[in-house]
């Protein structure tokens, strides 16, 4: 299994201008948090403490190890998707089909990479989810050579790799806030 890297890349391009292409912002903003390598999860199986885990770390290969089940893919998935997978795998061991809850207890994989014509390009590890505008602020804003209307958010997840346009003027001057996406894994 390919390890998922929790990263979002922003590139302020130097050339070109024009309107940003249309994009399905609603779909992008509804994806929610995806677990990444290094995150710490709590897996609770109702009335089955022998399977429950107070702390399990997502390995670099993207999996977690659970008693009875062995390796379970976790990176790139939501906590609900992992819960459903664990519940389905447990059906072979328990007749009562116990409910399973997966919680993210520590986010350690949230990394944001801002590159291009910004004052301080590099890797950032914010304590909470941030948006495109917030990541630009972390990077100290644009250099004098940047073209703020040619920013691209690069996202890699279960749907593949996508280049998502971000029109800075549209967001700041025209209030097109749907473009100010929360940065996600990949």
Coordinates of N, CA, C and O in Angstrom, one line a residue:
X1 N 0.8 -1.2 0.0 CA 0.0 0.0 0.0 C 0.9 1.2 0.0 O 1.9 1.3 0.7
X2 N 0.5 2.2 -0.8 CA 1.3 3.4 -0.9 C 1.0 4.3 0.3 O -0.1 4.5 0.7
X3 N 2.1 4.7 0.9 CA 1.9 5.6 2.1 C 1.4 6.9 1.6 O 1.8 7.5 0.6
X4 N 0.5 7.4 2.4 CA -0.1 8.7 2.1 C 0.7 9.8 2.8 O 1.0 9.7 4.0
X5 N 1.0 10.8 2.1 CA 1.7 11.9 2.7 C 0.7 13.0 2.9 O 0.0 13.4 2.0
X6 N 0.7 13.5 4.1 CA -0.3 14.6 4.4 C 0.4 15.9 4.0 O 1.3 16.3 4.7
X7 N 0.0 16.4 2.9 CA 0.7 17.6 2.4 C -0.2 18.3 1.5 O -1.1 17.8 0.8
X8 N -0.1 19.6 1.5 CA -0.8 20.4 0.5 C 0.2 21.4 -0.1 O 0.9 22.0 0.7
X9 N 0.3 21.4 -1.4 CA 1.3 22.3 -2.0 C 0.6 23.5 -2.6 O -0.4 23.4 -3.3
X10 N 1.2 24.6 -2.4 CA 0.7 25.8 -3.1 C 1.9 26.4 -3.9 O 3.0 26.4 -3.5
X11 N 1.6 26.8 -5.2 CA 2.6 27.3 -6.0 C 2.1 28.6 -6.6 O 1.1 28.7 -7.3
X12 N 2.8 29.7 -6.2 CA 2.5 31.0 -6.8 C 3.3 31.1 -8.1 O 4.5 31.2 -8.1
X13 N 2.6 31.0 -9.2 CA 3.3 31.0 -10.5 C 3.7 32.4 -11.0 O 3.1 33.4 -10.6
X14 N 4.8 32.4 -11.7 CA 5.3 33.7 -12.1 C 4.7 34.3 -13.4 O 4.7 35.5 -13.6
X15 N 4.1 33.5 -14.3 CA 3.7 34.0 -15.5 C 2.2 33.8 -15.7 O 1.6 33.0 -15.1
X16 N 1.7 34.5 -16.7 CA 0.3 34.3 -17.1 C -0.7 35.1 -16.2 O -0.4 35.4 -15.1
X17 N -1.9 35.3 -16.8 CA -3.0 35.9 -16.0 C -4.3 35.4 -16.6 O -4.3 34.7 -17.6
X18 N -5.4 35.8 -16.1 CA -6.6 35.4 -16.6 C -7.5 34.8 -15.5 O -7.0 34.6 -14.4
X19 N -8.7 34.5 -15.8 CA -9.7 34.0 -14.8 C -9.4 32.6 -14.5 O -8.9 31.8 -15.4
X20 N -9.6 32.2 -13.3 CA -9.4 30.8 -12.9 C -10.5 30.0 -13.5 O -11.7 30.4 -13.6
X21 N -10.2 28.7 -14.0 CA -11.2 27.9 -14.5 C -12.3 27.5 -13.4 O -12.0 27.6 -12.2
X22 N -13.4 27.1 -13.9 CA -14.5 26.7 -12.9 C -14.0 25.4 -12.2 O -13.4 24.6 -12.8
X23 N -14.5 25.3 -11.0 CA -14.1 24.1 -10.2 C -15.2 23.8 -9.3 O -15.9 24.6 -8.8
X24 N -15.3 22.5 -8.9 CA -16.3 22.0 -8.0 C -15.8 22.2 -6.6 O -15.4 21.2 -5.9
X25 N -15.9 23.4 -6.0 CA -15.4 23.7 -4.7 C -16.2 23.0 -3.6 O -15.6 22.6 -2.6
X26 N -17.5 22.8 -3.8 CA -18.3 22.1 -2.8 C -17.8 20.7 -2.5 O -17.7 20.3 -1.4
X27 N -17.5 20.0 -3.6 CA -17.0 18.6 -3.4 C -15.7 18.6 -2.6 O -15.5 17.8 -1.7
X28 N -14.8 19.5 -3.0 CA -13.5 19.6 -2.3 C -13.7 19.9 -0.8 O -13.0 19.4 0.0
X29 N -14.6 20.8 -0.5 CA -14.7 21.3 0.9 C -15.4 20.3 1.8 O -15.3 20.3 3.0
X30 N -16.1 19.3 1.2 CA -16.8 18.3 2.0 C -16.1 17.1 2.3 O -16.6 16.1 2.9
X31 N -14.8 17.0 1.9 CA -14.1 15.7 2.0 C -13.7 15.4 3.5 O -13.6 14.3 3.9
X32 N -13.5 16.4 4.3 CA -13.2 16.2 5.7 C -11.8 15.7 6.0 O -11.0 15.5 5.0
X33 N -11.5 15.5 7.2 CA -10.1 15.2 7.6 C -9.8 13.7 7.2 O -10.6 12.8 7.4
X34 N -8.6 13.5 6.6 CA -8.2 12.2 6.3 C -7.0 11.9 7.2 O -6.1 12.7 7.3
X35 N -6.9 10.7 7.7 CA -5.9 10.2 8.6 C -4.6 10.1 7.8 O -4.6 9.7 6.6
X36 N -3.5 10.4 8.4 CA -2.2 10.3 7.7 C -1.2 9.5 8.6 O -1.4 9.2 9.8
X37 N 0.0 9.2 8.0 CA 1.0 8.5 8.7 C 1.5 9.3 9.9 O 1.7 10.5 9.8
X38 N 1.6 8.6 11.0 CA 2.1 9.3 12.2 C 0.9 9.7 13.2 O 1.1 9.9 14.3
X39 N -0.3 9.8 12.6 CA -1.4 10.1 13.5 C -1.6 9.0 14.5 O -1.4 7.8 14.2
X40 N -2.1 9.4 15.6 CA -2.4 8.4 16.7 C -3.9 8.3 16.8 O -4.7 9.2 16.9
X41 N -4.4 7.0 16.7 CA -5.8 6.7 16.7 C -6.2 6.0 18.0 O -5.4 5.3 18.6
X42 N -7.4 6.1 18.4 CA -8.0 5.3 19.5 C -9.1 4.4 18.8 O -10.1 5.0 18.2
X43 N -9.0 3.1 19.0 CA -10.0 2.2 18.4 C -10.8 1.6 19.5 O -10.2 0.9 20.4
X44 N -12.1 1.8 19.6 CA -12.9 1.2 20.6 C -13.9 0.3 20.0 O -14.7 0.6 19.1
X45 N -13.9 -1.0 20.5 CA -14.9 -2.0 20.1 C -15.7 -2.2 21.3 O -15.3 -2.8 22.4
X46 N -17.0 -1.9 21.2 CA -17.9 -2.0 22.4 C -17.9 -3.4 23.0 O -18.1 -4.4 22.3
X47 N -17.7 -3.4 24.3 CA -17.7 -4.7 25.1 C -16.6 -5.7 24.6 O -16.8 -6.9 24.9
X48 N -15.6 -5.2 23.9 CA -14.5 -6.2 23.5 C -13.2 -5.4 23.7 O -12.5 -5.0 22.7
X49 N -12.8 -5.3 24.9 CA -11.5 -4.6 25.2 C -10.3 -5.3 24.7 O -9.3 -4.7 24.5
X50 N -10.5 -6.6 24.4 CA -9.3 -7.4 23.8 C -8.9 -6.9 22.4 O -7.8 -7.2 22.0
X51 N -9.8 -6.3 21.8 CA -9.6 -5.7 20.4 C -9.3 -4.2 20.4 O -8.6 -3.7 19.6
X52 N -9.9 -3.6 21.4 CA -9.8 -2.1 21.5 C -8.3 -1.7 21.8 O -7.6 -2.4 22.4
X53 N -8.0 -0.5 21.2 CA -6.6 0.0 21.4 C -6.7 1.4 21.8 O -7.3 2.3 21.1
X54 N -6.1 1.8 23.0 CA -6.1 3.2 23.4 C -5.3 4.1 22.5 O -5.6 5.2 22.3
X55 N -4.2 3.6 22.1 CA -3.3 4.3 21.2 C -2.7 3.4 20.1 O -2.1 2.4 20.5
X56 N -2.9 3.7 18.9 CA -2.3 3.0 17.8 C -1.9 4.0 16.8 O -2.6 4.9 16.4
X57 N -0.6 3.9 16.4 CA 0.0 4.9 15.5 C -0.1 4.4 14.1 O 0.2 3.2 13.8
X58 N -0.5 5.3 13.2 CA -0.5 5.0 11.8 C 1.0 4.9 11.3 O 1.7 5.9 11.4
X59 N 1.3 3.7 10.8 CA 2.7 3.5 10.3 C 3.0 4.3 9.0 O 2.1 4.7 8.3
X60 N 4.3 4.4 8.7 CA 4.6 5.1 7.4 C 4.0 4.4 6.2 O 3.8 5.1 5.2
X61 N 3.7 3.1 6.2 CA 3.0 2.5 5.1 C 1.5 2.7 5.1 O 0.8 2.2 4.2
X62 N 1.0 3.5 6.1 CA -0.4 3.8 6.1 C -1.3 2.9 6.8 O -2.5 3.1 6.8
X63 N -0.8 1.9 7.4 CA -1.7 0.9 8.1 C -1.5 1.0 9.6 O -0.6 1.6 10.1
X64 N -2.5 0.4 10.3 CA -2.5 0.2 11.8 C -2.5 -1.3 12.0 O -3.1 -2.0 11.2
X65 N -2.0 -1.7 13.2 CA -2.1 -3.1 13.5 C -3.1 -3.3 14.7 O -2.9 -2.6 15.7
X66 N -4.0 -4.2 14.6 CA -5.0 -4.5 15.6 C -5.0 -5.9 16.0 O -4.8 -6.8 15.1
X67 N -5.2 -6.3 17.2 CA -5.4 -7.7 17.6 C -6.5 -8.4 16.8 O -7.5 -7.7 16.5
X68 N -6.3 -9.6 16.5 CA -7.1 -10.4 15.7 C -7.1 -10.1 14.2 O -7.2 -10.9 13.3
X69 N -7.1 -8.8 13.9 CA -7.2 -8.3 12.5 C -5.9 -8.1 11.7 O -5.9 -8.1 10.5
X70 N -4.9 -7.9 12.5 CA -3.6 -7.6 11.8 C -3.6 -6.2 11.3 O -4.1 -5.3 11.9
X71 N -3.1 -6.0 10.0 CA -3.0 -4.7 9.4 C -4.3 -4.2 8.8 O -4.9 -5.0 8.1
X72 N -4.6 -3.0 9.1 CA -5.8 -2.4 8.6 C -5.4 -1.0 7.9 O -4.7 -0.2 8.6
X73 N -5.7 -0.8 6.7 CA -5.4 0.4 6.0 C -6.0 1.6 6.7 O -7.2 1.6 7.1
X74 N -5.3 2.7 7.0 CA -5.8 3.8 7.7 C -5.5 5.2 6.9 O -6.4 6.0 6.9
X75 N -4.3 5.3 6.4 CA -3.9 6.6 5.8 C -4.8 6.9 4.6 O -5.1 6.0 3.8
X76 N -5.2 8.2 4.5 CA -6.0 8.6 3.4 C -7.5 8.3 3.6 O -8.3 8.6 2.7
X77 N -7.9 7.8 4.7 CA -9.3 7.5 5.0 C -9.8 8.3 6.2 O -9.0 8.8 7.0
X78 N -11.1 8.5 6.3 CA -11.7 9.2 7.4 C -11.8 8.2 8.6 O -11.7 7.0 8.4
X79 N -12.0 8.7 9.8 CA -12.2 7.9 10.9 C -13.4 7.0 10.8 O -13.4 5.8 11.2
X80 N -14.4 7.5 10.1 CA -15.7 6.7 9.9 C -15.4 5.5 8.9 O -15.8 4.4 9.2
X81 N -14.6 5.8 7.9 CA -14.3 4.7 7.0 C -13.4 3.6 7.6 O -13.7 2.4 7.4
X82 N -12.5 4.0 8.5 CA -11.7 3.0 9.2 C -12.6 2.2 10.2 O -12.5 1.0 10.3
X83 N -13.5 2.9 10.9 CA -14.5 2.2 11.8 C -15.3 1.2 11.1 O -15.4 0.1 11.5
X84 N -15.8 1.6 9.9 CA -16.6 0.6 9.1 C -15.8 -0.6 8.7 O -16.3 -1.7 8.7
X85 N -14.6 -0.3 8.3 CA -13.7 -1.4 7.8 C -13.4 -2.4 9.0 O -13.5 -3.6 8.8
X86 N -13.1 -1.8 10.1 CA -12.8 -2.7 11.3 C -14.0 -3.5 11.7 O -13.9 -4.7 11.9
X87 N -15.2 -2.9 11.7 CA -16.4 -3.6 12.0 C -16.7 -4.7 11.1 O -17.1 -5.8 11.5
X88 N -16.5 -4.5 9.8 CA -16.7 -5.5 8.8 C -15.7 -6.7 9.0 O -16.1 -7.9 8.9
X89 N -14.5 -6.4 9.3 CA -13.5 -7.4 9.5 C -13.7 -8.2 10.8 O -13.4 -9.4 10.9
X90 N -14.4 -7.6 11.8 CA -14.7 -8.3 13.0 C -15.8 -9.2 12.9 O -16.0 -10.1 13.8
X91 N -16.6 -9.2 11.9 CA -17.8 -10.0 11.7 C -17.4 -11.5 11.8 O -18.2 -12.3 12.2
X92 N -16.2 -11.8 11.3 CA -15.8 -13.2 11.3 C -15.5 -13.7 12.7 O -15.4 -15.0 12.9
X93 N -15.3 -12.8 13.7 CA -14.9 -13.2 15.0 C -16.0 -13.1 16.1 O -15.9 -13.8 17.1
X94 N -17.0 -12.3 15.9 CA -18.0 -12.0 16.9 C -19.4 -12.1 16.3 O -19.6 -11.6 15.2
X95 N -20.3 -12.8 17.0 CA -21.7 -12.9 16.5 C -22.5 -11.7 16.8 O -23.4 -11.4 16.1
X96 N -22.1 -10.9 17.8 CA -22.9 -9.8 18.2 C -22.7 -8.5 17.4 O -23.3 -7.5 17.5
X97 N -21.7 -8.5 16.4 CA -21.4 -7.4 15.6 C -21.3 -6.1 16.4 O -22.1 -5.2 16.3
X98 N -20.3 -6.0 17.2 CA -20.1 -4.8 18.1 C -19.9 -3.5 17.3 O -19.2 -3.6 16.3
X99 N -20.4 -2.4 17.8 CA -20.1 -1.1 17.2 C -18.6 -0.8 17.4 O -18.0 -1.1 18.5
X100 N -18.0 -0.1 16.4 CA -16.6 0.3 16.5 C -16.5 1.8 16.3 O -17.2 2.3 15.5
X101 N -15.7 2.4 17.1 CA -15.5 3.8 17.0 C -14.0 4.0 16.9 O -13.2 3.5 17.6
X102 N -13.6 4.9 15.9 CA -12.2 5.2 15.7 C -12.2 6.8 15.9 O -12.9 7.5 15.3
X103 N -11.3 7.2 16.8 CA -11.1 8.6 17.0 C -9.6 9.0 16.7 O -8.7 8.2 17.1
X104 N -9.4 10.1 16.2 CA -8.1 10.6 16.0 C -7.7 11.4 17.3 O -8.3 12.4 17.6
X105 N -6.8 10.8 18.1 CA -6.4 11.4 19.3 C -5.2 12.4 19.2 O -5.2 13.3 20.0
X106 N -4.4 12.2 18.2 CA -3.3 13.1 18.0 C -3.0 13.2 16.5 O -2.9 12.2 15.8
X107 N -3.0 14.4 16.0 CA -2.7 14.7 14.6 C -1.3 15.0 14.5 O -0.8 16.1 15.0
X108 N -0.5 14.1 13.9 CA 0.9 14.4 13.8 C 1.4 14.4 12.3 O 2.5 14.7 12.0
X109 N 0.5 14.2 11.4 CA 0.8 14.1 10.0 C 0.5 15.3 9.3 O 0.8 15.4 8.1
X110 N -0.2 16.3 9.9 CA -0.7 17.5 9.2 C 0.5 18.4 8.8 O 1.1 19.1 9.7
X111 N 0.9 18.3 7.6 CA 2.0 19.1 7.0 C 1.5 19.9 5.8 O 0.8 19.3 5.0
X112 N 1.9 21.1 5.8 CA 1.6 22.0 4.7 C 2.9 22.5 4.0 O 3.8 22.9 4.7
X113 N 2.9 22.4 2.7 CA 4.1 22.8 2.0 C 3.7 24.0 1.1 O 2.9 23.8 0.2
X114 N 4.4 25.1 1.3 CA 4.1 26.3 0.5 C 5.4 26.6 -0.2 O 6.4 26.8 0.4
X115 N 5.3 26.6 -1.6 CA 6.4 26.8 -2.4 C 6.1 27.9 -3.4 O 4.9 28.2 -3.6
X116 N 7.1 28.4 -4.1 CA 6.9 29.4 -5.1 C 7.3 30.8 -4.6 O 8.2 30.9 -3.7
X117 N 6.7 31.8 -5.1 CA 7.1 33.2 -4.8 C 6.4 33.7 -3.5 O 5.5 34.6 -3.6
X118 N 6.8 33.1 -2.4 CA 6.4 33.6 -1.1 C 7.6 33.9 -0.3 O 8.7 33.5 -0.6
X119 N 7.5 34.7 0.8 CA 8.6 35.1 1.6 C 9.4 34.0 2.2 O 10.6 34.0 2.3
X120 N 8.6 33.0 2.8 CA 9.3 31.9 3.5 C 8.7 30.6 3.0 O 7.9 30.0 3.7
X121 N 9.2 30.1 1.9 CA 8.7 28.8 1.4 C 9.2 27.7 2.3 O 10.2 27.8 2.9
X122 N 8.4 26.6 2.4 CA 8.8 25.5 3.1 C 7.7 24.7 3.7 O 6.5 24.9 3.3
X123 N 8.1 23.8 4.6 CA 7.1 22.9 5.3 C 6.6 23.6 6.6 O 7.4 24.1 7.4
X124 N 5.3 23.5 6.8 CA 4.7 24.0 8.0 C 3.9 22.9 8.7 O 3.3 22.1 8.0
X125 N 3.9 22.9 10.0 CA 3.1 21.9 10.8 C 2.2 22.7 11.7 O 2.4 22.7 12.9
X126 N 1.1 23.2 11.2 CA 0.1 23.9 12.0 C -0.6 23.0 13.0 O -0.7 21.8 12.8
X127 N -1.0 23.6 14.2 CA -1.7 22.8 15.2 C -3.1 22.4 14.9 O -3.7 21.6 15.5
X128 N -3.7 23.1 13.9 CA -5.1 22.8 13.5 C -5.2 23.0 12.0 O -4.3 23.5 11.3
X129 N -6.3 22.6 11.5 CA -6.6 22.7 10.0 C -6.5 24.2 9.6 O -7.0 25.0 10.3
X130 N -5.8 24.4 8.5 CA -5.7 25.8 7.9 C -6.2 25.8 6.5 O -6.3 24.8 5.8
X131 N -6.5 27.1 6.1 CA -7.0 27.3 4.7 C -5.9 27.8 3.8 O -4.8 28.0 4.3
X132 N -6.2 27.9 2.6 CA -5.2 28.4 1.6 C -4.6 29.8 2.1 O -3.4 30.0 2.1
X133 N -5.6 30.7 2.4 CA -5.1 32.1 2.8 C -4.3 32.0 4.1 O -3.3 32.7 4.2
X134 N -4.6 31.1 5.0 CA -3.8 31.0 6.3 C -2.4 30.5 6.0 O -1.5 30.9 6.6
X135 N -2.3 29.6 5.0 CA -1.0 29.0 4.7 C -0.2 30.1 4.0 O 1.1 30.1 4.2
X136 N -0.8 31.0 3.2 CA 0.0 32.1 2.6 C 0.5 33.0 3.7 O 1.6 33.5 3.6
X137 N -0.3 33.2 4.7 CA 0.1 34.1 5.8 C 1.2 33.5 6.6 O 2.2 34.2 7.0
X138 N 1.2 32.2 6.8 CA 2.3 31.5 7.5 C 3.6 31.6 6.7 O 4.7 31.7 7.3
X139 N 3.5 31.6 5.4 CA 4.7 31.7 4.5 C 5.1 33.2 4.3 O 6.0 33.5 3.5
X140 N 4.5 34.1 5.1 CA 4.9 35.5 5.0 C 4.4 36.3 3.9 O 4.9 37.4 3.6
X141 N 3.5 35.8 3.1 CA 2.9 36.5 2.0 C 3.8 36.4 0.7 O 4.7 35.6 0.7
X142 N 3.4 37.1 -0.3 CA 4.0 37.0 -1.6 C 5.3 37.8 -1.7 O 5.5 38.8 -1.0
X143 N 6.2 37.4 -2.6 CA 7.3 38.3 -3.0 C 6.8 39.2 -4.0 O 5.7 39.1 -4.6
X144 N 7.7 40.1 -4.4 CA 7.2 41.1 -5.4 C 7.1 40.5 -6.8 O 6.6 41.1 -7.7
X145 N 7.6 39.3 -7.0 CA 7.6 38.6 -8.3 C 6.4 37.7 -8.5 O 6.1 37.2 -9.6
X146 N 5.6 37.5 -7.4 CA 4.5 36.6 -7.5 C 3.3 37.1 -8.3 O 3.1 38.3 -8.4
X147 N 2.6 36.2 -8.8 CA 1.3 36.5 -9.5 C 0.2 35.9 -8.6 O -0.1 34.7 -8.8
X148 N -0.4 36.6 -7.7 CA -1.3 36.0 -6.7 C -2.5 35.3 -7.4 O -3.2 34.5 -6.7
X149 N -2.8 35.7 -8.6 CA -4.0 35.1 -9.2 C -3.7 33.8 -10.0 O -4.5 33.3 -10.7
X150 N -2.5 33.3 -9.8 CA -2.1 32.0 -10.5 C -1.6 31.0 -9.5 O -0.6 30.3 -9.7
X151 N -2.3 30.9 -8.4 CA -1.9 30.0 -7.3 C -2.6 28.6 -7.6 O -3.8 28.6 -8.1
X152 N -1.9 27.6 -7.4 CA -2.5 26.2 -7.6 C -2.3 25.4 -6.3 O -1.2 25.3 -5.7
X153 N -3.4 24.8 -5.9 CA -3.4 23.9 -4.7 C -3.2 22.5 -5.3 O -4.0 22.1 -6.2
X154 N -2.2 21.8 -4.9 CA -2.0 20.4 -5.4 C -2.5 19.4 -4.4 O -2.0 19.5 -3.2
X155 N -3.4 18.6 -4.7 CA -4.1 17.7 -3.8 C -4.0 16.3 -4.3 O -4.3 16.0 -5.5
X156 N -3.5 15.4 -3.4 CA -3.4 13.9 -3.8 C -4.2 13.2 -2.8 O -3.9 13.2 -1.6
X157 N -5.2 12.4 -3.2 CA -6.0 11.6 -2.3 C -6.5 10.4 -3.1 O -6.0 10.1 -4.1
X158 N -7.6 9.8 -2.5 CA -8.1 8.6 -3.2 C -8.7 8.9 -4.6 O -8.8 8.0 -5.4
X159 N -9.0 10.1 -4.9 CA -9.5 10.5 -6.2 C -8.4 10.8 -7.2 O -8.6 11.2 -8.3
X160 N -7.1 10.7 -6.8 CA -6.0 11.0 -7.6 C -5.4 12.3 -7.3 O -5.6 12.9 -6.3
X161 N -4.5 12.7 -8.2 CA -3.8 14.0 -8.1 C -4.6 15.1 -8.9 O -4.9 14.9 -10.0
X162 N -4.8 16.2 -8.2 CA -5.6 17.3 -8.9 C -4.8 18.6 -8.7 O -4.2 18.8 -7.6
X163 N -4.9 19.4 -9.6 CA -4.4 20.8 -9.6 C -5.7 21.7 -9.4 O -6.4 21.8 -10.4
X164 N -5.8 22.3 -8.3 CA -7.0 23.1 -8.0 C -6.6 24.6 -8.0 O -5.7 25.0 -7.3
X165 N -7.3 25.3 -8.9 CA -6.9 26.8 -9.1 C -7.4 27.6 -7.8 O -8.4 27.2 -7.2
X166 N -6.6 28.6 -7.5 CA -7.0 29.5 -6.4 C -6.8 30.9 -6.9 O -5.7 31.3 -7.2
X167 N -7.9 31.7 -7.1 CA -7.8 33.0 -7.6 C -7.8 34.0 -6.3 O -8.9 34.3 -5.8
X168 N -6.6 34.4 -6.0 CA -6.5 35.3 -4.8 C -7.4 36.5 -4.8 O -8.1 36.8 -3.9
X169 N -7.4 37.2 -6.0 CA -8.3 38.4 -6.1 C -9.7 38.0 -6.0 O -10.5 38.8 -5.4
X170 N -10.1 36.9 -6.5 CA -11.5 36.5 -6.4 C -11.9 36.3 -5.0 O -13.0 36.6 -4.6
X171 N -11.0 35.7 -4.2 CA -11.3 35.5 -2.8 C -11.3 36.8 -2.0 O -12.2 37.1 -1.3
X172 N -10.2 37.5 -2.1 CA -10.0 38.7 -1.3 C -10.9 39.9 -1.7 O -11.5 40.6 -0.9
X173 N -10.9 40.2 -3.0 CA -11.6 41.3 -3.5 C -13.1 41.1 -3.8 O -13.9 42.0 -3.6
X174 N -13.4 39.9 -4.3 CA -14.8 39.6 -4.8 C -15.5 38.7 -3.8 O -16.7 38.4 -4.0
X175 N -14.9 38.2 -2.7 CA -15.6 37.4 -1.7 C -15.9 36.0 -2.1 O -16.8 35.4 -1.6
X176 N -15.2 35.4 -3.1 CA -15.4 34.1 -3.5 C -14.8 33.1 -2.5 O -13.9 32.4 -2.8
X177 N -15.4 33.1 -1.3 CA -14.8 32.3 -0.2 C -14.8 30.8 -0.4 O -14.1 30.1 0.3
X178 N -15.6 30.3 -1.3 CA -15.6 28.8 -1.6 C -14.3 28.3 -2.0 O -14.0 27.1 -1.9
X179 N -13.5 29.2 -2.6 CA -12.1 28.8 -3.1 C -11.1 28.7 -1.9 O -10.1 28.0 -2.1
X180 N -11.4 29.3 -0.8 CA -10.5 29.2 0.3 C -10.6 27.9 1.1 O -11.0 27.9 2.2
X181 N -10.2 26.8 0.4 CA -10.4 25.5 0.9 C -9.5 25.2 2.1 O -8.4 25.8 2.3
X182 N -9.9 24.3 3.0 CA -9.1 23.8 4.1 C -8.1 22.9 3.4 O -8.4 22.1 2.5
X183 N -6.8 23.0 3.8 CA -5.8 22.1 3.2 C -6.0 20.7 3.8 O -6.2 20.5 5.0
X184 N -5.9 19.7 3.0 CA -6.2 18.3 3.3 C -4.9 17.4 3.1 O -4.0 17.8 2.4
X185 N -5.0 16.2 3.5 CA -4.0 15.2 3.2 C -3.8 15.1 1.7 O -4.7 15.0 1.0
X186 N -2.6 15.0 1.3 CA -2.2 14.8 -0.1 C -2.4 16.1 -0.9 O -2.3 16.1 -2.1

